[in-house]
XYZ file of C-alpha atoms in Angstrom:
66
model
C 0.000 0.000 0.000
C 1.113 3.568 -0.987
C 0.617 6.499 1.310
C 0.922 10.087 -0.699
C 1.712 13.426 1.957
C 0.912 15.850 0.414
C 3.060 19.429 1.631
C 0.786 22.816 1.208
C 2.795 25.371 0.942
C 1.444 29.025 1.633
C 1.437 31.525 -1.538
C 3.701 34.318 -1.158
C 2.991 37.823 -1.387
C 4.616 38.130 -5.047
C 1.734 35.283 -5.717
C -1.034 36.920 -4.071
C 0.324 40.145 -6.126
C 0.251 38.783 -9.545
C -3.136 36.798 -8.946
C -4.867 40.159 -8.310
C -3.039 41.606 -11.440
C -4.170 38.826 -13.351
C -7.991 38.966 -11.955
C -8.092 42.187 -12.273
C -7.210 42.020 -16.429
C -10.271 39.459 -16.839
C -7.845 36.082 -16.903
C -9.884 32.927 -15.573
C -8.971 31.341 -12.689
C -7.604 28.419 -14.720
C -5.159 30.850 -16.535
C -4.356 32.300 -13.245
C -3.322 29.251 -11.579
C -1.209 27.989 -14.360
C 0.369 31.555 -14.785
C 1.702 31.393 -11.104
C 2.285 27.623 -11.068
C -1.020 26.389 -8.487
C -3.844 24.035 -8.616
C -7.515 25.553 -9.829
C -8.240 24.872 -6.531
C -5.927 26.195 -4.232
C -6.236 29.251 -6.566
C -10.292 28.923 -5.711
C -9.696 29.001 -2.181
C -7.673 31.973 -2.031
C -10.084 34.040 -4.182
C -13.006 32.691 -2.109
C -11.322 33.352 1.579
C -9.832 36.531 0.418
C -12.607 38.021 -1.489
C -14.586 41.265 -0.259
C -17.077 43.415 -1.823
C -14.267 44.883 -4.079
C -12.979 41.877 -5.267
C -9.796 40.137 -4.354
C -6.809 41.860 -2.551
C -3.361 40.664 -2.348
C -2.503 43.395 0.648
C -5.663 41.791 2.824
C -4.914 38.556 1.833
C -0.901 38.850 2.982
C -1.559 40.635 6.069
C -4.274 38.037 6.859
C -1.909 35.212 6.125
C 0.745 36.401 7.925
């Protein structure tokens, strides 16, 4: 029997950066994620905990994360 462990690693603020960039110049999440090299959903997850009534911010999310 195989066991996988998987290893999450946090995004970094360059990340967060260049996902609201990319949002914010109408990519799709799917382009997003493999722009900056993450799974569709991690990139999901992000978007959806970081997410306010203006949209996504990298700043918020950072601070939040750190």
């Amino acid at each position: 029997m195989s066991s996988q462990t998987r290893q999450y690693k946090q995004l970094t603020q360059g990340q967060r950066y260049q996902i609201e960039a990319l949002l914010g110049k109408g990519h799709t999440q799917k382009e997003v994620a493999l722009s900056i090299g993450i799974s569709e959903g991690a990139l999901s997850r992000e978007i959806q905990r970081n997410s306010g009534e203006s949209g996504y911010s990298a700043e918020v999310a950072h601070a939040l994360a750190t």
